[in-house]
mmCIF file of C-alpha atoms in Angstrom:
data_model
loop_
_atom_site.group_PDB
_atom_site.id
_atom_site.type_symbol
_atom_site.label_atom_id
_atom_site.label_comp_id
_atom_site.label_asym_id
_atom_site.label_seq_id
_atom_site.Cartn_x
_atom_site.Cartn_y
_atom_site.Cartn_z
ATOM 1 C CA UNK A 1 117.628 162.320 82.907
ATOM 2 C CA UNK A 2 116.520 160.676 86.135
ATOM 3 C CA UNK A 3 119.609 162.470 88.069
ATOM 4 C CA UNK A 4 118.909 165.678 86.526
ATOM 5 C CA UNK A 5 114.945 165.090 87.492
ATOM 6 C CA UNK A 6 116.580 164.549 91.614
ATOM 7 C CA UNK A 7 118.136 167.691 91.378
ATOM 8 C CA UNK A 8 115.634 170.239 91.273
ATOM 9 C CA UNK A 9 115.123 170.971 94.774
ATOM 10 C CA UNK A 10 118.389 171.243 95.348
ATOM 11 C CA UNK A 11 118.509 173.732 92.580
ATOM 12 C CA UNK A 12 115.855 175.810 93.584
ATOM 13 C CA UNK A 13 117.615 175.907 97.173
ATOM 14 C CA UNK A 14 120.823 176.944 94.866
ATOM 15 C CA UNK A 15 119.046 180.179 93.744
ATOM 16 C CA UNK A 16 118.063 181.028 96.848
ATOM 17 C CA UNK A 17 120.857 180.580 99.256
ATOM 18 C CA UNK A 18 123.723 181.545 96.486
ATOM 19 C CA UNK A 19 121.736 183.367 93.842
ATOM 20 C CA UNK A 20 119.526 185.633 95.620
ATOM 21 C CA UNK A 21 122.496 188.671 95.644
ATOM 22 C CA UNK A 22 122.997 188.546 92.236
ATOM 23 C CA UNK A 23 119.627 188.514 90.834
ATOM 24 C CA UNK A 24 119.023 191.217 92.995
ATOM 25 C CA UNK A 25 121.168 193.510 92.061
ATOM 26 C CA UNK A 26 119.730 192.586 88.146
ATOM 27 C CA UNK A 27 116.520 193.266 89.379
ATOM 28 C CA UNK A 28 117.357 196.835 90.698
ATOM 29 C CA UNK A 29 119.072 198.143 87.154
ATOM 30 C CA UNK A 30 116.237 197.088 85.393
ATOM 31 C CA UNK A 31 113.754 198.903 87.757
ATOM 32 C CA UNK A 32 116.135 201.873 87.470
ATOM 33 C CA UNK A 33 115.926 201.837 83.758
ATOM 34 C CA UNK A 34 111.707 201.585 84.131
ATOM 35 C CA UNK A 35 111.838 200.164 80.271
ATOM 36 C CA UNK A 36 108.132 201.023 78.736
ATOM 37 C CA UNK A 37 108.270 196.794 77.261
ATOM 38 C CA UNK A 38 109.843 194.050 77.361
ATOM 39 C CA UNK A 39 110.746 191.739 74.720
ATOM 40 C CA UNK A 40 111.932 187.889 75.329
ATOM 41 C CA UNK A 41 113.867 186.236 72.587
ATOM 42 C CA UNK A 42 114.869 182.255 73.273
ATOM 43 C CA UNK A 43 114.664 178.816 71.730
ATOM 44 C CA UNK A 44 112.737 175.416 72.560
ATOM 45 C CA UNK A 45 112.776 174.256 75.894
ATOM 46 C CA UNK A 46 113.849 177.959 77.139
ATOM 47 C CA UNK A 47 111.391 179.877 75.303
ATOM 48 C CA UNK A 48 108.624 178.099 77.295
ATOM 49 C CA UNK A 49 110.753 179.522 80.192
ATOM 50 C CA UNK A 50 110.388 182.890 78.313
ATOM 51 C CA UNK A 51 106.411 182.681 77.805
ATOM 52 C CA UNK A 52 106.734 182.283 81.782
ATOM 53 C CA UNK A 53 108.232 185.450 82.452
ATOM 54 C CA UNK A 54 106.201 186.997 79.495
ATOM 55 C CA UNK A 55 102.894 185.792 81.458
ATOM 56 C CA UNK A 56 104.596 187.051 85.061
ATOM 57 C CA UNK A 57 106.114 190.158 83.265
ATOM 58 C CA UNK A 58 102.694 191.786 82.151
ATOM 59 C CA UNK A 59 100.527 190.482 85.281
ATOM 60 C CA UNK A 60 102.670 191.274 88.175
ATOM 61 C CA UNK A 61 105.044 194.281 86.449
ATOM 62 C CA UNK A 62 101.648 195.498 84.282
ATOM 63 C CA UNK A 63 104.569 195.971 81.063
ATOM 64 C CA UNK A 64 103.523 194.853 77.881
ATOM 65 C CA UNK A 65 105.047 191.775 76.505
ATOM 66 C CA UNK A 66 106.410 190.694 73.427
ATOM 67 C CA UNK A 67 108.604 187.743 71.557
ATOM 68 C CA UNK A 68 111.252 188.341 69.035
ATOM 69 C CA UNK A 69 111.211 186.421 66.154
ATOM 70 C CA UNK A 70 115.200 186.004 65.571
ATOM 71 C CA UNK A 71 114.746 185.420 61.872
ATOM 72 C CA UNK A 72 113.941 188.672 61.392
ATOM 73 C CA UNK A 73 117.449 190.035 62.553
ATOM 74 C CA UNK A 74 119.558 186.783 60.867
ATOM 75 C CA UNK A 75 117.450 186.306 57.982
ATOM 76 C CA UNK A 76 115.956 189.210 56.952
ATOM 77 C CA UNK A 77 118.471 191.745 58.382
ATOM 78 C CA UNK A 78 115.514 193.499 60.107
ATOM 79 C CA UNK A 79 116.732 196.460 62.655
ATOM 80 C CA UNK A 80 113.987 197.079 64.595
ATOM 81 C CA UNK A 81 113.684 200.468 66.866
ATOM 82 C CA UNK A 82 114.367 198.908 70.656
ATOM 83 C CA UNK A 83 114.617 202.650 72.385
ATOM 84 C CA UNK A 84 112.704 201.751 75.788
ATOM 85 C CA UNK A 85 112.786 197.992 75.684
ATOM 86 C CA UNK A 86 114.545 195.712 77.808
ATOM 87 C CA UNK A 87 115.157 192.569 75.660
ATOM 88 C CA UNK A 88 116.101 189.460 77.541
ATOM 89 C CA UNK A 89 117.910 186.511 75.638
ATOM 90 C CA UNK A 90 116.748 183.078 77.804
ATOM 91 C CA UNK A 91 119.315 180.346 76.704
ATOM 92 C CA UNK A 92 120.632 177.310 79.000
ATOM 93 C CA UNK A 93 123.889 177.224 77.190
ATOM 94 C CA UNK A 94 123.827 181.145 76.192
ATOM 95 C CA UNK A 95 125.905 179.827 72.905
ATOM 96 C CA UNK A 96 122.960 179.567 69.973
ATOM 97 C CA UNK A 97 123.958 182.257 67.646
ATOM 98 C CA UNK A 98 120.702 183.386 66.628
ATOM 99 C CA UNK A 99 119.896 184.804 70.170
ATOM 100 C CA UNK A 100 123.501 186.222 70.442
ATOM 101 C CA UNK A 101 123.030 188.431 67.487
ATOM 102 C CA UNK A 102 119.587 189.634 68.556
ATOM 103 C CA UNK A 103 120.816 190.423 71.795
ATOM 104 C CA UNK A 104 123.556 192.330 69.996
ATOM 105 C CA UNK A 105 121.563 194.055 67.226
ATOM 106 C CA UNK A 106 118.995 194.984 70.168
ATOM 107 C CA UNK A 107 121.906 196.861 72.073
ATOM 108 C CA UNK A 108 123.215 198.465 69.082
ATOM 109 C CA UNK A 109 119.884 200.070 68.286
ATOM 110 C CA UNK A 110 118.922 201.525 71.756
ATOM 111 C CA UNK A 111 117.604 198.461 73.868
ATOM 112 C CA UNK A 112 118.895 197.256 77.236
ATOM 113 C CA UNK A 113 120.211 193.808 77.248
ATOM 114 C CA UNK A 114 119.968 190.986 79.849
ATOM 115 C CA UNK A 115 120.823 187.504 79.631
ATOM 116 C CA UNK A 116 119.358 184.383 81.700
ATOM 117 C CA UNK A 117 121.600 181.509 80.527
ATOM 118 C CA UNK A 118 123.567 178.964 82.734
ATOM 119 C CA UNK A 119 126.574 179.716 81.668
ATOM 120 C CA UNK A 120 128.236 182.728 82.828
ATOM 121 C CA UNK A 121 131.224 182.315 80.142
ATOM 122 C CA UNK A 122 128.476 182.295 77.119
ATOM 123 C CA UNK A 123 128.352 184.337 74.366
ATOM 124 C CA UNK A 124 125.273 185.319 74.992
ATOM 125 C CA UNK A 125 126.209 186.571 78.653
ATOM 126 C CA UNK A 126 129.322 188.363 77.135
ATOM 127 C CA UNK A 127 126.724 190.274 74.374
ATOM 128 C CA UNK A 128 124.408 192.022 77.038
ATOM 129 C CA UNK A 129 124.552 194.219 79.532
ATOM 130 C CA UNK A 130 123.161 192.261 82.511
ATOM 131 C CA UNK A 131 123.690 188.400 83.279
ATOM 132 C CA UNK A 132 121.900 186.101 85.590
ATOM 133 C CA UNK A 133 123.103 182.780 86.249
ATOM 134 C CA UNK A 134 120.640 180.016 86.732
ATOM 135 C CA UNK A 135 123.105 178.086 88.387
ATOM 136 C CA UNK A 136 121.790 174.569 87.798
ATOM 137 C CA UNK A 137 125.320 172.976 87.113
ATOM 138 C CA UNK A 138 126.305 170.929 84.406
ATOM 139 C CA UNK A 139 123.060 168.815 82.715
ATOM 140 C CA UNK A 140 123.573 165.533 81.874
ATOM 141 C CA UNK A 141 120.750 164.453 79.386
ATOM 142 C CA UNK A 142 119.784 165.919 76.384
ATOM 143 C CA UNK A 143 116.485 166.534 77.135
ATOM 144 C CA UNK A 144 116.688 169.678 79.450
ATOM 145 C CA UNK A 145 114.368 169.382 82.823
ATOM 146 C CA UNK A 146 116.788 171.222 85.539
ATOM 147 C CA UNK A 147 117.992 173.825 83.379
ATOM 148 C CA UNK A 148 114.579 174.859 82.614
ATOM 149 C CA UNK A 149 113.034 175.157 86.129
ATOM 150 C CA UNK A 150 116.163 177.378 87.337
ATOM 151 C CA UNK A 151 115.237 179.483 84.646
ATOM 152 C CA UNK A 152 111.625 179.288 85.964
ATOM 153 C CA UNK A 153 112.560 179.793 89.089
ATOM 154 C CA UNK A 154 115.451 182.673 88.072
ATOM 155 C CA UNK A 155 112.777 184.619 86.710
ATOM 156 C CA UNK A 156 110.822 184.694 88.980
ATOM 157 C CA UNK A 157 112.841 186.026 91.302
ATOM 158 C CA UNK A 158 113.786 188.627 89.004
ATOM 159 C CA UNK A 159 110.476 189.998 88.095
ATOM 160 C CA UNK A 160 109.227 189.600 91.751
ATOM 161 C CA UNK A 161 112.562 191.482 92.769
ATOM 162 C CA UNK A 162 111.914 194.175 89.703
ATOM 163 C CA UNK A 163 108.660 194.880 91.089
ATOM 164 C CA UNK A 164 110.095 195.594 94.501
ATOM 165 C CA UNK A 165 113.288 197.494 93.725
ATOM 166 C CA UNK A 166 115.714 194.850 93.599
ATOM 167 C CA UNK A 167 115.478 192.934 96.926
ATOM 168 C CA UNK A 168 112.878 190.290 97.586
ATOM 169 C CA UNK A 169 110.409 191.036 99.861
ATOM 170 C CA UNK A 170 110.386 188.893 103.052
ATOM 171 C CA UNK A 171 106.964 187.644 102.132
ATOM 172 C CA UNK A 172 107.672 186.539 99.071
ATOM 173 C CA UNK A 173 111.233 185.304 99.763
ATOM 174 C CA UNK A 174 109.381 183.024 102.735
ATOM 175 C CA UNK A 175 106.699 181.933 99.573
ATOM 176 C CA UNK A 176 110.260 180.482 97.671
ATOM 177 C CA UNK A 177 111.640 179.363 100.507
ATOM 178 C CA UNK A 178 108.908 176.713 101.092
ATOM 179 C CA UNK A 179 109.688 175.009 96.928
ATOM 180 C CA UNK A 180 112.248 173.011 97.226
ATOM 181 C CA UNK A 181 110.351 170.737 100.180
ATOM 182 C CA UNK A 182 107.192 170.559 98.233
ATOM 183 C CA UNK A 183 109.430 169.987 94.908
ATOM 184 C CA UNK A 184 110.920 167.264 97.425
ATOM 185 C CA UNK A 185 107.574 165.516 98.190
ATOM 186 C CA UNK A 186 106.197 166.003 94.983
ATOM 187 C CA UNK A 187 109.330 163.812 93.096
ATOM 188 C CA UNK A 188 108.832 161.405 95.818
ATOM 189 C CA UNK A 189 105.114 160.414 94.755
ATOM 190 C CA UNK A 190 105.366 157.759 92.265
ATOM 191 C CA UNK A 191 101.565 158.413 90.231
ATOM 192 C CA UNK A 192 102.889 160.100 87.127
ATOM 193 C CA UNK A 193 105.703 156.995 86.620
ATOM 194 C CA UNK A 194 102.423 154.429 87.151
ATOM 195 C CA UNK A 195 100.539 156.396 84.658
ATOM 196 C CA UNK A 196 103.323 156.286 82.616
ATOM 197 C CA UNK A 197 102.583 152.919 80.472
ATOM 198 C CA UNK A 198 98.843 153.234 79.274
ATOM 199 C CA UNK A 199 100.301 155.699 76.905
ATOM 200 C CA UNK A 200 102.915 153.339 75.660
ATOM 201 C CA UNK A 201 100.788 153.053 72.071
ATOM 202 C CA UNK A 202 100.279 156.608 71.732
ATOM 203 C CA UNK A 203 101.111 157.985 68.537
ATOM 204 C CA UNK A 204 99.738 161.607 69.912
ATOM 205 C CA UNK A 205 99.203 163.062 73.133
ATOM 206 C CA UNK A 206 97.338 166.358 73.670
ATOM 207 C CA UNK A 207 98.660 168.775 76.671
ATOM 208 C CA UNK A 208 96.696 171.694 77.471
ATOM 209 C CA UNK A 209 96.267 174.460 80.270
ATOM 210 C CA UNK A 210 95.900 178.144 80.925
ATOM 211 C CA UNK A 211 97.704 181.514 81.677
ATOM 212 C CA UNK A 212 100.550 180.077 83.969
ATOM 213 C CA UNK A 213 100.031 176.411 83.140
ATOM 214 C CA UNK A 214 100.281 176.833 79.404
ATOM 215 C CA UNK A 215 104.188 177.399 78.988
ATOM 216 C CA UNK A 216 104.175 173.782 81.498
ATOM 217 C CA UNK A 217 101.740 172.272 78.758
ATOM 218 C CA UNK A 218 104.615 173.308 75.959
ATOM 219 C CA UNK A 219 107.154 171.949 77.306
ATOM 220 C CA UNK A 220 105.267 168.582 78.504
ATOM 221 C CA UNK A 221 104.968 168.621 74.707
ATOM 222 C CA UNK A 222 108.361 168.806 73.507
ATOM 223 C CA UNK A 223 109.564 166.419 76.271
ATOM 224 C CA UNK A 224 107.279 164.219 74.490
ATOM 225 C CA UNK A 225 108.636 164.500 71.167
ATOM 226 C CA UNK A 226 112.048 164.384 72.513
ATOM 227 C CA UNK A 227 112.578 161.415 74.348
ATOM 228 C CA UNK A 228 109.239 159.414 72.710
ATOM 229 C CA UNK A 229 108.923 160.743 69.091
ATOM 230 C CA UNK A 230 105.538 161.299 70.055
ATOM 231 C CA UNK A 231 103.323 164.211 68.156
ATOM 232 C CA UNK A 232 103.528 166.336 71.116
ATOM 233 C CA UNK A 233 100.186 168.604 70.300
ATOM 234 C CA UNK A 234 100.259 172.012 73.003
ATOM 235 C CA UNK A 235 97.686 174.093 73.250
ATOM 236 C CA UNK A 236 96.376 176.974 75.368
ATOM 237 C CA UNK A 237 92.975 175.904 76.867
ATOM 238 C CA UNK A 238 90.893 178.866 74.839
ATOM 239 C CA UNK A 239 92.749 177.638 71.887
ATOM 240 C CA UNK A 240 91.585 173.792 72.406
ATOM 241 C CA UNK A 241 87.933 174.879 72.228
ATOM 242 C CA UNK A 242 88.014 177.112 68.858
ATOM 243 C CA UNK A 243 88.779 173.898 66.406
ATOM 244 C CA UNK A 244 91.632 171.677 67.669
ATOM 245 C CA UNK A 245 88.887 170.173 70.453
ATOM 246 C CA UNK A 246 87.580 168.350 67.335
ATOM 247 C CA UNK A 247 90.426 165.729 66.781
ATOM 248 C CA UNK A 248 90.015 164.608 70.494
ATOM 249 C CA UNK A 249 88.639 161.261 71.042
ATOM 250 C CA UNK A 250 89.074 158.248 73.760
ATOM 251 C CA UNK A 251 91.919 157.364 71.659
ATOM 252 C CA UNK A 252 93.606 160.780 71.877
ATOM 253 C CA UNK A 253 95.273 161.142 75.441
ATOM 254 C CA UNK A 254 95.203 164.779 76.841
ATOM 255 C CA UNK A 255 97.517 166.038 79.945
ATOM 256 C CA UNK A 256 95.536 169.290 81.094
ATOM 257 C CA UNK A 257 96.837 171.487 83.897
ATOM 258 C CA UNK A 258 94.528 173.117 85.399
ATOM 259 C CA UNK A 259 95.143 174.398 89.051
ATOM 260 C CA UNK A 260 93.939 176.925 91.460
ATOM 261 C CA UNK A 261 93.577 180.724 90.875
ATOM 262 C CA UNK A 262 91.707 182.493 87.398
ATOM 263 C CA UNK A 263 93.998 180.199 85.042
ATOM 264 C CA UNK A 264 93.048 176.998 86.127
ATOM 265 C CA UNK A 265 89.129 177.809 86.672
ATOM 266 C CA UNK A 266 88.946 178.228 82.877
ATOM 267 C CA UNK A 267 90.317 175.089 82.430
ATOM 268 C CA UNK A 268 86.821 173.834 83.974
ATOM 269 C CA UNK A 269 84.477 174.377 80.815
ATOM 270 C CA UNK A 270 87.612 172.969 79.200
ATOM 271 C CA UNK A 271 87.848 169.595 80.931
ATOM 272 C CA UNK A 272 83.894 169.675 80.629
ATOM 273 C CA UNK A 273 84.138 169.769 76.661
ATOM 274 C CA UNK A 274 86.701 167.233 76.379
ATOM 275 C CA UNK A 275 84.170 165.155 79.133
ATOM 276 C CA UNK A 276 81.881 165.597 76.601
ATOM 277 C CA UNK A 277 84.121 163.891 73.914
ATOM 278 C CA UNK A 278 84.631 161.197 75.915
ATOM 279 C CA UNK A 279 88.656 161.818 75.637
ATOM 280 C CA UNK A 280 91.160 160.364 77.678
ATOM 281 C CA UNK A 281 91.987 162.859 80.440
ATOM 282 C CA UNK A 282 94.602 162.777 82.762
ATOM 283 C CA UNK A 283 94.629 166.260 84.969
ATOM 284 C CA UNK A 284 97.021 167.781 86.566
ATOM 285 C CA UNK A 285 97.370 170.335 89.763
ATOM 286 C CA UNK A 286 96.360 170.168 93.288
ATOM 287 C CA UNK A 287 93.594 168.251 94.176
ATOM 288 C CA UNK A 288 93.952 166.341 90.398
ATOM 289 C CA UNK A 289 94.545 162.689 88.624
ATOM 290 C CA UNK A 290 98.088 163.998 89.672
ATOM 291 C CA UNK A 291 97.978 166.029 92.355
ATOM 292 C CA UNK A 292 100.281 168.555 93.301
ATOM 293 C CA UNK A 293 100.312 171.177 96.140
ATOM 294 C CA UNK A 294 98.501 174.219 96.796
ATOM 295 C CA UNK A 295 100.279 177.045 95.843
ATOM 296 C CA UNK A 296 99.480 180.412 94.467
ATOM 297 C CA UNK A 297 98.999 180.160 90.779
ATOM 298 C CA UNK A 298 102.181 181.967 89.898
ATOM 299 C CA UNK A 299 104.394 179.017 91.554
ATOM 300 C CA UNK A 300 102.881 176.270 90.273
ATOM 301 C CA UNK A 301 104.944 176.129 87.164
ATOM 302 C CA UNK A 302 107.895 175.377 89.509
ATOM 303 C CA UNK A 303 105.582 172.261 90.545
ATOM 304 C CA UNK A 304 103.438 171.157 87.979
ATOM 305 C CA UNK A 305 106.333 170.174 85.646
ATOM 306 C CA UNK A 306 108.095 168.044 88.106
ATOM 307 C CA UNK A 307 105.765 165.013 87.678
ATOM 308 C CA UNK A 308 105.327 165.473 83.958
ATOM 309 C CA UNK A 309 108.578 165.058 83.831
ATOM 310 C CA UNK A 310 108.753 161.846 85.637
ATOM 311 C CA UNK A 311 106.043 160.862 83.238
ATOM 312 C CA UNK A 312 107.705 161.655 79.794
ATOM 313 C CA UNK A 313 110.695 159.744 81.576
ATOM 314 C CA UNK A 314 108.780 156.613 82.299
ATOM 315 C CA UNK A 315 106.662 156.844 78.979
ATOM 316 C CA UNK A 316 110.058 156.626 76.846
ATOM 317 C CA UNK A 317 111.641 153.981 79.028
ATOM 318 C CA UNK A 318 108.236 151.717 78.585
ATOM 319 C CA UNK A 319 108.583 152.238 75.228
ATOM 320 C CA UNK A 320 112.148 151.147 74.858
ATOM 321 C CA UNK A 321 113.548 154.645 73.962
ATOM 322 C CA UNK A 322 116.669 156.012 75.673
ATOM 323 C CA UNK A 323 115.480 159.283 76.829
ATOM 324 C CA UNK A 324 119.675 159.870 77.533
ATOM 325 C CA UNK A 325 120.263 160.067 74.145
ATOM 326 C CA UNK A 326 117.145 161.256 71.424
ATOM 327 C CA UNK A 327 118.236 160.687 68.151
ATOM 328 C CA UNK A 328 118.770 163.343 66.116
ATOM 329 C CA UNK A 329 119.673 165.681 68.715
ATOM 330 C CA UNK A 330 122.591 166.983 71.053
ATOM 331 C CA UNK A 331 122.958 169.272 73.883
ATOM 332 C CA UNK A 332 123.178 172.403 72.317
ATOM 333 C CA UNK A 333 121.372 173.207 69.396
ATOM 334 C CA UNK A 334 123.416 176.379 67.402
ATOM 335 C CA UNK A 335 120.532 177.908 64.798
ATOM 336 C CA UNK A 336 121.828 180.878 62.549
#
């Protein structure tokens, strides 16, 4: 997990030096197609990925947004009416079943298809119409961490590249360009690992944040439950407030991100609240307990998760877990 941790600069500089073309030319069939919504179907680690791209889809493409619930197509045998969607299947292996037959039911009844997997030889890849690669290379631990900022990063580039016509604008391409050396620095700054061990008694750990931070708040979560078996508890900051704010206490940690831009300023009456609790609050963005750069609030994703993941890492190893290895689990998890 460590290794795979390492890599994410280099991954980041992956997309952009070798990916870029590719994505691209994605990007400019789905702006040709103009589809009237979009609807994200994916599992665990890569449907906080999804809720990314949901939150980037409607704010920066202004298309409406939705999730589909695979159960309804396996289960249920529900054939929904996809004319005018684009339906994108996120999946680091692109071999869950589940996904592939939503994907192919989606096609079937009028959608366009596009998968964001890292495996250009999946099934899911080989059921739709587009493919991008996240190209993050083979992942060694369980517990996903590279996989899932490639596919942060991946589509990103997409949906800035949909909104321009396919190519990235030089602006924004200069904006990506500067991630993997603050993704650099940012690994190199060894706070989260030293917070790491006054949450080594934790039976439950609260993450919370806002907008673009809450997918990172998710996924802190599961990493949590993962590689600790800790209750992982997520929730958006609005959410926190109306009833869940209640169980917090000085003996209930919360991780809160809660950066720069409209996202993290709502986090303020948040952090106030849980001030006024008395809980045990560990913040995280620039300027924060953990700080992390200055970036536009769309980017910080990329960022934020980097030292949250050195902290679930630590957390497990101080707690004499293998974090290589969760029980229960294995790399690729096939639901029907």
């Amino acid at each position: 997990m460590a290794t795979d941790i390492a890599e994410q600069p280099a991954g980041y500089a992956r997309l952009l030096d070798e990916g870029a073309g590719a994505i691209a030319k994605v990007a400019a069939q789905v702006a040709a197609w103009q589809p009237k919504f979009v609807l994200f179907t994916a599992r665990g680690t890569s449907d906080h990925a999804a809720l990314y791209a949901a939150y980037l889809t409607e704010i920066r493409l202004g298309i409406p947004v939705g999730l589909v619930s695979p159960s309804a197509v396996t289960l249920f045998g529900a054939r929904p009416r996809f004319e005018d969607a684009l339906v994108v299947g996120v999946s680091q292996s692109g071999g869950s079943p589940d996904l592939v037959e939503v994907v192919r039911v989606a096609r079937e009844q009028g959608a366009h298809t596009l998968a964001v997997t890292n495996n250009a030889a999946s099934p899911l890849a080989a059921a739709a119409e587009l493919h991008v690669d996240v190209l993050a290379g083979h992942e060694r631990a369980v517990a996903a961490t590279k996989t899932y900022t490639a596919e942060l990063f991946a589509l990103l580039m997409l949906i800035e590249g949909v909104k321009a016509g396919g190519e990235l604008p030089a602006d924004e391409r200069a904006e990506l360009e500067r991630i993997p050396g603050l993704a650099e620095k940012l690994l190199a700054d060894p706070t989260a690992a030293e917070l790491a061990p006054r949450y080594r008694f934790a039976d439950r750990i609260v993450t919370t944040g806002r907008g673009y931070a809450y997918p990172t708040a998710r996924e802190t979560a599961l990493k949590l439950m993962e590689t600790s078996y800790i209750a992982g508890l997520a929730f958006s900051g609005a959410d926190l407030l109306h009833g869940p704010l209640a169980m917090t206490d000085p003996d209930v940690p919360v991780l809160a991100v809660a950066g720069s831009g409209p996202g993290g300023e709502s986090m303020r009456e948040v952090l106030a609240k849980l001030g006024e609790r008395r809980a045990d609050v560990v913040t995280i963005g620039a300027g924060m307990t953990i700080g992390t750069p200055a970036v536009d609030e769309k980017y910080a994703p990329l960022l934020d998760i980097l030292p949250l993941q050195q902290l679930v890492l630590s957390l497990a190893l101080a707690r004499g877990e293998d974090p290589d290895a969760p029980r229960g689990l294995k790399k690729v998890t096939e639901t029907l």
